[in-house]
Coordinates of C-alpha atoms (C1' of nucleotides) in Angstrom, one line a residue:
Chain Y
M1 CA 166.0 104.4 88.6
P2 CA 166.3 103.6 92.5
A3 CA 162.6 102.5 92.3
A4 CA 163.3 99.9 89.5
S5 CA 166.4 98.8 91.2
I6 CA 164.7 98.0 94.4
R7 CA 162.5 95.5 92.8
A8 CA 165.4 94.2 90.5
R9 CA 167.3 93.4 94.0
A10 CA 164.4 92.0 95.7
R11 CA 164.0 89.9 92.5
A12 CA 167.6 89.1 92.4
E13 CA 167.4 88.2 96.5
M14 CA 164.6 85.7 95.9
I15 CA 166.1 84.3 93.3
N16 CA 169.5 83.3 95.5
E17 CA 167.3 82.0 98.2
I18 CA 165.3 79.7 95.7
K19 CA 168.6 78.6 94.5
A20 CA 169.9 78.2 98.1
I21 CA 166.8 76.0 99.5
A22 CA 167.1 74.1 96.0
R23 CA 170.6 73.3 96.7
R24 CA 169.8 72.0 100.3
H25 CA 166.9 70.2 99.0
L26 CA 169.5 68.9 96.2
A27 CA 172.1 67.8 99.1
A28 CA 169.2 66.3 101.2
E29 CA 167.4 64.2 98.7
G30 CA 169.4 63.7 95.6
A31 CA 168.8 64.7 91.9
N32 CA 164.9 64.5 91.9
L33 CA 164.1 68.0 93.0
S34 CA 160.8 69.2 94.2
L35 CA 159.7 72.6 93.0
R36 CA 156.7 72.4 95.7
A37 CA 159.1 71.2 98.4
V38 CA 161.3 74.6 97.6
A39 CA 158.2 76.4 97.6
R40 CA 156.9 75.0 100.8
D41 CA 160.3 75.9 102.5
M42 CA 160.3 79.4 101.3
G43 CA 156.5 79.5 102.8
M44 CA 155.2 80.3 99.2
V45 CA 152.8 78.5 96.9
S46 CA 154.4 76.4 94.2
S47 CA 153.1 78.5 91.3
A48 CA 155.1 81.4 92.5
I49 CA 158.2 80.0 91.8
Y50 CA 157.5 80.2 88.4
R51 CA 157.7 84.0 88.5
Y52 CA 161.5 83.5 89.3
F53 CA 162.4 80.4 86.9
P54 CA 160.1 79.3 84.0
S55 CA 160.5 75.9 84.9
R56 CA 162.1 73.2 86.9
D57 CA 164.7 72.5 84.2
E58 CA 165.7 76.1 84.5
L59 CA 166.3 75.9 88.0
L60 CA 168.4 73.0 87.5
T61 CA 170.7 74.9 84.9
A62 CA 171.2 77.5 87.0
L63 CA 172.2 75.3 89.7
I64 CA 174.4 73.4 87.5
V65 CA 176.5 76.7 86.4
D66 CA 176.5 77.8 89.7
G67 CA 178.0 74.1 90.5
Y68 CA 180.8 74.3 87.9
H69 CA 181.8 77.7 89.1
A70 CA 181.7 76.5 92.8
L71 CA 184.2 73.6 91.6
G72 CA 186.2 75.8 89.3
D73 CA 186.9 78.1 92.3
A74 CA 187.8 75.3 94.5
V75 CA 190.2 73.7 92.0
E76 CA 191.9 77.3 91.2
A77 CA 192.0 77.9 95.1
G78 CA 193.6 74.4 95.5
D79 CA 196.0 75.1 92.7
A80 CA 197.0 78.6 94.1
E81 CA 198.0 77.1 97.7
V82 CA 201.0 75.5 95.9
T83 CA 203.4 78.2 96.6
D84 CA 206.1 76.7 94.4
R85 CA 204.8 77.4 90.9
A86 CA 207.2 75.3 89.1
D87 CA 206.3 72.1 91.2
L88 CA 204.0 70.9 88.4
R89 CA 203.2 67.5 90.3
G90 CA 202.2 69.3 93.5
R91 CA 200.0 71.5 91.9
W92 CA 198.4 68.9 89.6
L93 CA 197.8 66.8 92.5
A94 CA 196.3 69.9 94.7
V95 CA 193.8 70.2 91.8
C96 CA 192.9 66.4 91.9
H97 CA 192.2 66.4 95.9
A98 CA 190.5 69.7 95.4
V99 CA 188.0 68.1 92.8
R100 CA 187.7 65.1 95.3
R101 CA 186.9 67.2 98.5
W102 CA 184.4 69.4 96.6
A103 CA 182.9 66.2 95.3
L104 CA 182.7 64.8 98.8
T105 CA 181.1 67.9 100.6
Q106 CA 178.4 68.5 97.8
P107 CA 177.7 64.8 96.3
A108 CA 174.4 65.9 95.2
E109 CA 176.0 68.6 93.2
Y110 CA 178.8 66.6 91.6
A111 CA 176.4 64.0 90.6
L112 CA 174.5 66.6 89.0
L113 CA 177.6 67.7 87.1
F114 CA 179.1 64.6 86.5
G115 CA 176.6 61.9 86.7
S116 CA 173.7 60.4 84.6
P117 CA 172.0 62.9 82.6
V118 CA 168.6 63.8 83.8
P119 CA 166.3 61.9 81.4
G120 CA 164.5 64.8 79.8
Y121 CA 167.1 67.4 80.3
A122 CA 169.4 68.7 77.8
A123 CA 172.4 70.8 79.3
P124 CA 172.3 74.3 77.2
Q125 CA 175.3 75.7 75.6
E126 CA 175.9 78.1 78.4
T127 CA 176.9 75.1 80.8
T128 CA 180.0 74.6 78.7
V129 CA 181.8 77.5 79.5
A130 CA 181.6 76.7 83.2
A131 CA 182.4 73.2 82.8
A132 CA 185.6 74.1 81.2
R133 CA 187.0 76.1 84.1
T134 CA 188.6 73.0 85.5
P135 CA 190.1 71.3 82.7
A136 CA 191.5 74.8 81.8
A137 CA 193.0 75.0 85.4
L138 CA 194.6 71.7 84.5
S139 CA 195.9 72.7 81.3
R140 CA 197.2 75.8 82.6
I141 CA 199.9 73.5 84.7
L142 CA 200.9 72.0 81.3
V143 CA 201.2 75.5 79.9
D144 CA 203.4 76.9 82.8
G145 CA 205.4 73.8 82.6
L146 CA 206.0 74.4 78.8
A147 CA 206.8 78.0 79.6
A148 CA 209.4 77.1 82.2
G149 CA 211.1 74.8 80.2
I150 CA 210.2 71.8 82.7
L151 CA 208.0 69.9 80.0
T152 CA 208.5 69.5 76.4
D153 CA 206.1 68.5 73.7
P154 CA 206.2 64.5 73.6
G155 CA 205.5 65.0 69.8
P156 CA 202.4 63.7 67.9
A157 CA 203.7 60.4 67.1
E158 CA 201.7 58.8 70.0
L159 CA 198.3 60.0 68.7
P160 CA 196.2 58.8 66.2
G161 CA 195.3 60.9 63.4
P162 CA 191.7 61.7 64.2
V163 CA 192.2 62.6 67.6
H164 CA 195.1 64.6 67.0
A165 CA 192.5 66.5 64.7
D166 CA 190.1 66.7 67.2
L167 CA 192.5 68.0 69.9
A168 CA 194.0 70.5 67.6
A169 CA 190.5 71.8 66.7
V170 CA 189.6 72.4 70.6
R171 CA 193.1 73.5 72.0
D172 CA 192.9 77.1 70.2
H173 CA 189.7 78.1 71.8
L174 CA 190.1 76.3 75.0
F175 CA 193.7 75.5 75.9
A176 CA 195.8 77.7 73.9
G177 CA 199.4 76.5 74.2
V178 CA 199.2 73.1 74.8
P179 CA 200.6 70.9 72.5
E180 CA 198.1 67.9 70.9
A181 CA 200.1 65.0 72.5
L182 CA 200.3 66.6 75.9
L183 CA 196.7 67.5 75.6
A184 CA 195.8 64.0 75.4
R185 CA 198.2 63.1 78.4
G186 CA 196.1 65.7 80.3
A187 CA 192.9 64.3 79.2
A188 CA 193.7 61.0 80.6
G189 CA 194.6 62.8 84.1
W190 CA 191.2 64.4 84.0
I191 CA 189.2 61.7 83.0
H192 CA 191.1 59.2 85.6
C193 CA 190.5 61.8 88.4
F194 CA 186.8 62.0 87.4
G195 CA 186.9 58.4 87.3
A196 CA 188.2 58.0 90.8
V197 CA 186.2 60.3 92.4
S198 CA 183.0 59.0 90.6
F199 CA 183.9 55.5 91.5
E200 CA 184.4 56.6 95.2
L201 CA 181.1 58.6 95.4
F202 CA 178.8 56.3 93.3
G203 CA 179.3 53.4 95.5
Q204 CA 181.6 51.3 93.3
L205 CA 184.4 51.2 96.0
N206 CA 182.1 50.1 98.5
G207 CA 183.2 47.0 100.7
V208 CA 186.3 47.1 98.5
I209 CA 188.6 50.2 99.6
E210 CA 188.4 51.7 102.9
A211 CA 191.4 54.0 103.0
R212 CA 189.7 56.0 100.3
E213 CA 192.1 59.4 100.3
E214 CA 195.5 57.2 100.2
F215 CA 193.8 55.2 97.4
F216 CA 193.1 58.3 95.4
D217 CA 196.4 59.7 96.2
H218 CA 197.9 56.6 95.0
Q219 CA 195.8 56.7 91.7
M220 CA 196.7 60.5 91.0
R221 CA 200.2 59.9 91.7
R222 CA 200.6 56.9 89.2
M223 CA 198.8 59.3 86.6
V224 CA 201.1 62.1 87.1
D225 CA 203.7 59.6 86.4
L226 CA 201.9 58.6 82.9
I227 CA 201.4 62.6 82.2
G228 CA 205.2 62.9 82.3
L229 CA 205.0 65.5 85.1
P230 CA 208.4 65.6 86.9
Chain N
M1 CA 153.6 18.9 90.9
P2 CA 152.9 19.8 87.2
A3 CA 150.1 22.2 88.4
A4 CA 152.2 24.2 91.0
S5 CA 154.9 24.5 88.1
I6 CA 152.7 26.0 85.5
R7 CA 151.7 28.5 88.2
A8 CA 155.2 29.0 89.1
R9 CA 156.1 29.3 85.0
A10 CA 153.4 31.7 84.2
R11 CA 154.5 33.9 87.1
A12 CA 158.1 33.5 85.8
E13 CA 157.0 34.5 82.5
M14 CA 155.3 37.6 83.9
I15 CA 158.4 38.5 85.6
N16 CA 160.5 38.4 82.9
E17 CA 157.8 40.3 80.8
I18 CA 157.7 43.2 83.3
K19 CA 161.6 43.5 83.2
A20 CA 161.6 43.4 79.6
I21 CA 159.2 46.4 79.4
A22 CA 160.7 48.1 82.4
R23 CA 164.1 47.7 80.3
R24 CA 162.5 49.2 77.1
H25 CA 161.3 52.4 79.3
L26 CA 164.3 52.6 81.0
A27 CA 166.0 52.9 77.4
A28 CA 163.5 55.5 76.1
E29 CA 163.1 57.8 79.2
G30 CA 166.0 57.0 81.7
A31 CA 166.2 56.4 85.1
N32 CA 162.9 57.7 86.5
L33 CA 160.9 54.3 85.7
S34 CA 157.4 54.7 86.1
L35 CA 155.6 51.5 87.2
R36 CA 152.2 52.8 85.9
A37 CA 153.5 53.4 82.7
V38 CA 154.8 49.6 82.9
A39 CA 151.5 48.6 83.8
R40 CA 149.9 50.2 80.9
D41 CA 152.2 48.8 78.3
M42 CA 151.2 45.6 79.9
G43 CA 147.4 46.0 79.7
M44 CA 147.5 45.9 83.6
V45 CA 146.5 47.9 86.4
S46 CA 149.5 49.4 88.4
S47 CA 148.4 47.8 91.4
A48 CA 148.7 44.5 90.0
I49 CA 152.5 45.0 89.2
Y50 CA 152.8 44.6 93.1
R51 CA 151.8 40.9 93.0
Y52 CA 155.3 40.4 91.2
F53 CA 157.6 43.4 92.7
P54 CA 157.0 44.2 96.1
S55 CA 158.0 47.9 95.4
R56 CA 159.7 49.9 92.3
D57 CA 163.2 49.7 94.3
E58 CA 163.2 45.6 93.9
L59 CA 162.1 46.2 90.3
L60 CA 165.1 48.2 90.1
T61 CA 167.4 45.7 91.7
A62 CA 166.3 43.1 89.5
L63 CA 167.3 45.2 86.6
I64 CA 170.7 46.2 88.0
V65 CA 171.5 42.6 88.8
D66 CA 170.3 41.5 85.3
G67 CA 172.7 44.5 83.7
Y68 CA 175.6 43.7 85.6
H69 CA 175.3 40.0 84.1
A70 CA 174.6 41.5 80.6
L71 CA 177.9 43.2 81.0
G72 CA 179.4 40.5 82.5
D73 CA 178.5 38.3 79.5
A74 CA 179.5 41.0 76.8
V75 CA 183.1 41.3 78.7
E76 CA 183.5 37.5 79.0
A77 CA 182.9 37.3 75.3
G78 CA 185.0 40.0 74.2
D79 CA 187.9 38.1 76.3
A80 CA 187.1 34.8 74.7
E81 CA 187.5 36.2 71.4
V82 CA 191.1 36.7 71.5
T83 CA 192.6 33.7 70.4
D84 CA 195.9 34.0 71.7
R85 CA 195.5 33.8 75.5
A86 CA 199.1 34.9 76.1
D87 CA 198.3 38.4 74.3
L88 CA 197.3 40.2 77.7
R89 CA 197.4 43.3 76.1
G90 CA 195.1 42.5 73.3
R91 CA 192.8 40.9 75.9
W92 CA 192.9 43.8 78.0
L93 CA 191.7 46.2 75.2
A94 CA 189.3 43.7 74.1
V95 CA 187.7 43.7 77.4
C96 CA 187.6 47.7 77.7
H97 CA 186.2 47.7 74.1
A98 CA 183.4 45.3 75.2
V99 CA 182.6 47.6 78.4
R100 CA 182.3 50.4 76.0
R101 CA 180.4 48.8 73.1
W102 CA 177.8 47.4 75.8
A103 CA 177.5 51.0 77.3
L104 CA 176.8 52.4 74.0
T105 CA 174.1 50.1 73.0
Q106 CA 172.4 50.3 76.4
P107 CA 173.3 53.7 77.9
A108 CA 170.2 54.0 80.3
E109 CA 171.1 50.3 81.9
Y110 CA 174.9 51.5 81.9
A111 CA 173.6 54.7 83.8
L112 CA 172.0 52.6 86.2
L113 CA 174.8 50.7 87.0
F114 CA 177.5 53.2 86.9
G115 CA 175.8 56.7 87.3
S116 CA 174.7 58.6 90.0
P117 CA 173.0 56.7 92.6
V118 CA 169.1 56.8 92.6
P119 CA 168.3 59.0 95.7
G120 CA 166.2 57.0 98.0
Y121 CA 167.5 53.7 96.8
A122 CA 170.6 51.8 98.6
A123 CA 171.7 49.1 96.5
P124 CA 171.3 45.7 98.2
Q125 CA 174.5 43.2 99.2
E126 CA 173.3 40.7 96.2
T127 CA 174.1 43.4 93.6
T128 CA 177.9 43.0 94.5
V129 CA 178.7 39.8 93.2
A130 CA 177.1 40.6 90.2
A131 CA 179.1 43.7 89.8
A132 CA 182.4 41.9 90.5
R133 CA 182.0 39.8 87.4
T134 CA 183.7 42.8 85.2
P135 CA 186.7 43.4 87.6
A136 CA 187.2 39.8 87.9
A137 CA 187.5 39.2 84.1
L138 CA 190.1 41.7 84.3
S139 CA 192.0 40.3 87.1
R140 CA 191.7 36.8 85.2
I141 CA 193.7 38.5 82.6
L142 CA 196.7 39.4 85.3
V143 CA 196.4 36.1 86.8
D144 CA 197.1 34.4 83.8
G145 CA 199.9 36.6 82.6
L146 CA 201.5 35.5 86.1
A147 CA 200.7 32.0 85.6
A148 CA 202.7 32.2 82.1
G149 CA 205.5 34.2 83.4
I150 CA 204.9 37.1 81.2
L151 CA 204.0 39.4 84.4
T152 CA 205.8 39.5 87.8
D153 CA 204.6 41.2 91.0
P154 CA 205.9 44.5 90.8
G155 CA 206.5 44.5 94.8
P156 CA 204.4 46.2 97.4
A157 CA 207.1 49.2 97.5
E158 CA 204.9 51.2 95.1
L159 CA 202.0 50.9 97.3
P160 CA 201.2 53.0 100.6
G161 CA 200.2 50.9 103.6
P162 CA 196.7 51.1 104.2
V163 CA 195.9 50.6 100.2
H164 CA 198.0 47.2 100.5
A165 CA 196.0 46.3 103.4
D166 CA 192.3 47.0 101.8
L167 CA 193.4 45.2 98.7
A168 CA 195.1 42.3 100.3
A169 CA 191.7 42.0 102.1
V170 CA 189.5 42.1 99.4
R171 CA 192.1 40.0 96.9
D172 CA 191.3 36.5 98.6
H173 CA 187.7 36.3 97.8
L174 CA 187.7 38.5 94.5
F175 CA 190.9 38.2 92.9
A176 CA 192.6 35.5 94.3
G177 CA 196.2 35.1 93.0
V178 CA 197.0 38.6 92.0
P179 CA 199.3 40.4 94.3
E180 CA 198.3 43.8 96.0
A181 CA 200.6 46.0 93.6
L182 CA 199.2 44.5 90.4
L183 CA 195.7 44.9 91.9
A184 CA 196.1 48.5 92.5
R185 CA 197.5 48.7 88.9
G186 CA 194.7 46.5 87.6
A187 CA 192.2 48.9 89.4
A188 CA 193.3 52.0 87.7
G189 CA 192.8 50.6 84.4
W190 CA 189.2 49.5 85.5
I191 CA 188.8 53.1 86.8
H192 CA 190.3 54.6 83.5
C193 CA 188.0 52.3 81.7
F194 CA 185.0 53.5 83.3
G195 CA 185.9 57.0 83.6
A196 CA 186.7 57.1 79.6
V197 CA 183.2 55.4 79.0
S198 CA 181.0 57.9 81.6
F199 CA 182.9 60.8 80.1
E200 CA 181.4 60.1 76.8
L201 CA 178.1 58.6 77.9
F202 CA 177.4 61.5 80.2
G203 CA 178.2 64.1 77.7
Q204 CA 181.5 65.5 79.1
L205 CA 183.2 65.0 75.5
N206 CA 180.5 66.8 73.5
G207 CA 182.0 69.4 71.5
V208 CA 185.5 68.4 72.4
I209 CA 186.3 65.1 70.8
E210 CA 184.6 63.5 67.9
A211 CA 186.8 60.4 67.1
R212 CA 185.2 58.8 70.1
E213 CA 186.1 55.1 69.3
E214 CA 189.8 56.2 68.6
F215 CA 190.4 58.5 71.4
F216 CA 188.9 55.6 73.7
D217 CA 191.5 53.0 72.1
H218 CA 194.1 55.7 72.7
Q219 CA 193.4 56.2 76.4
M220 CA 193.0 52.4 76.9
R221 CA 196.4 51.8 75.2
R222 CA 198.2 54.4 77.3
M223 CA 196.7 52.7 80.5
V224 CA 197.9 49.2 79.6
D225 CA 201.3 50.8 79.2
L226 CA 201.1 51.9 83.0
I227 CA 199.7 48.7 84.1
G228 CA 202.4 46.9 82.6
L229 CA 201.0 44.4 80.2
P230 CA 203.8 43.8 77.5
Chain K
dC1 C1' 132.7 19.5 95.0
dA2 C1' 134.4 22.4 98.6
dC3 C1' 138.4 25.1 99.7
dT4 C1' 142.3 27.9 99.4
dT5 C1' 145.4 30.6 96.9
dT6 C1' 146.4 33.7 93.4
dC7 C1' 145.7 37.3 90.6
dG8 C1' 143.6 41.6 88.5
dA9 C1' 140.6 45.7 89.1
dG10 C1' 139.3 49.8 91.5
dA11 C1' 139.3 53.2 94.6
dG12 C1' 142.1 56.3 97.4
dC13 C1' 146.0 58.7 99.7
dA14 C1' 149.7 62.1 99.1
dG15 C1' 152.8 63.5 96.4
dT16 C1' 154.9 65.7 91.8
dG17 C1' 155.4 69.5 87.6
dC18 C1' 152.8 72.8 85.5
dT19 C1' 148.9 76.1 83.6
dC20 C1' 145.5 79.6 84.3
dT21 C1' 142.7 82.8 86.5
dT22 C1' 141.8 86.1 90.3
dG23 C1' 143.1 89.7 93.2
dA24 C1' 145.9 92.8 95.8
dC25 C1' 149.8 95.7 96.2
dG26 C1' 153.4 99.2 94.7
dG27 C1' 155.9 102.2 91.6
dC28 C1' 155.0 105.3 87.5
dG29 C1' 153.1 108.9 84.4
dC30 C1' 149.7 112.3 84.2
Chain V
dG1 C1' 147.3 113.1 94.3
dC2 C1' 145.1 109.8 91.4
dG3 C1' 144.6 106.4 88.2
dC4 C1' 146.9 103.3 85.7
dC5 C1' 149.7 99.2 85.0
dG6 C1' 153.5 95.8 85.9
dT7 C1' 154.5 92.3 89.4
dC8 C1' 153.5 89.2 92.4
dA9 C1' 151.3 85.5 95.2
dA10 C1' 147.4 82.5 95.9
dG11 C1' 144.3 78.9 94.4
dA12 C1' 142.1 75.5 91.5
dG13 C1' 142.6 72.2 88.5
dC14 C1' 145.1 68.8 85.1
dA15 C1' 147.5 64.8 84.3
dC16 C1' 150.9 62.1 86.7
dT17 C1' 153.5 59.3 90.0
dG18 C1' 154.3 55.3 94.0
dC19 C1' 151.6 52.8 97.0
dT20 C1' 147.8 50.5 100.1
dC21 C1' 143.6 48.4 100.8
dT22 C1' 139.5 46.1 99.5
dC23 C1' 136.7 43.0 96.8
dG24 C1' 135.3 39.6 93.4
dA25 C1' 136.9 36.1 90.1
dA26 C1' 139.6 32.7 88.5
dA27 C1' 142.4 28.9 88.9
dG28 C1' 144.7 24.9 91.7
dT29 C1' 144.2 21.5 95.7
dG30 C1' 142.3 18.5 98.9

DNA sequence: CACTTTCGAGAGCAGTGCTCTTGACGGCGC
DNA sequence: GCGCCGTCAAGAGCACTGCTCTCGAAAGTG
């Protein structure tokens, strides 16, 4: 038993070191991650990496899942810092800013998660549960608001039928307790947050907006108004 | 003179053919465009491409500029289809849907323009004027609304100082005639349009929303409310 | 006709992901 | 305690990439 676990432990450390170096390369060079360069940095030959990851895509998947969890951690930490749990507005803004801060410190990883998909690469199912953590954190704010009586269901009147059906289907196993119409508003907020961060990170704001943080904050504040957070 | 122009014409046709084949490859394989593959498809040797484009990046730049113009054309055509020029809401929605439609038919080109930046590649200055065409089309709707007295300046009160300054600086040479506060609202609309299209195209909606067009339309409609288009 | 410019072909460099084979080391059962 | 066997790193090799350089042929210019 201890013998096997010694091997298993060495293997796990190897995998972590590979991922760590790969993340460094990702940050330095962007999405076209080179297995050979990672191997060089580890003092190994490229083929040795294949003992630990069956392909470059599997390495990417591991990095993506890690990335979603890192973002989820950052987002949940940002939310938790707001001591007044009834301050829905403050919590929402805290989450948005946490997303942006994380994206700015890990631009390559953010691009890996939310940027153009890698051509030959299809994200496997296992990434979706990790990907849902941030939207889940946002929906928790809405749930708390409903439970505390601060928010009320806007009613399905403002939703087109098919959208209502989609949201109803997804609500039960991802965002339990949020009425569809409110969920649609939340989606708008999440989309706007993602859009603003991507705009900034992907260079669309270059030469236009210099006060990035103030601009982002203003955009998010206008959005919480639209969502209806008091 | 005709001799020189024969050569020049042949050269221009060569360049166009290279770009056309490159676009086909882009659509098929995604962002990692291979010069050698393009050369193969043209029945040439890879080094011959360098007679027409000094590097792969220059080819990418040409494709990007072309892409921005194609999107600009689609957007302007979408706007022009709305016969009632005073129907600001209808025009705004038409432009947003034109962006989405173009993105869905040219996903790889959209990703090239608005997705994660290509690692070693920095977009040269010349791309920005082409890139400004779509925001410019949106701002024209606001300008028309102001001129017709349908819209009024919401006033700078809702804008933080630094953002106001940035928008004032950029307004004069890009979006002449739009007050800063209205410009910020327009930016929100553009960001939301971009965010929603990217969300859909980059796979973040997979398994969540199936009624894509209705969802997009609903998102944009909520946004025109926020902008204040009647 | 002679001269110059333009162009395509080919070889070559340094790099890539990935496969397969080879040899060594270490933990396990007998 | 010894042999076995699984795990691992190394190396060669395949097909590919962007890019440079040289060379010969063709085309346009005086």
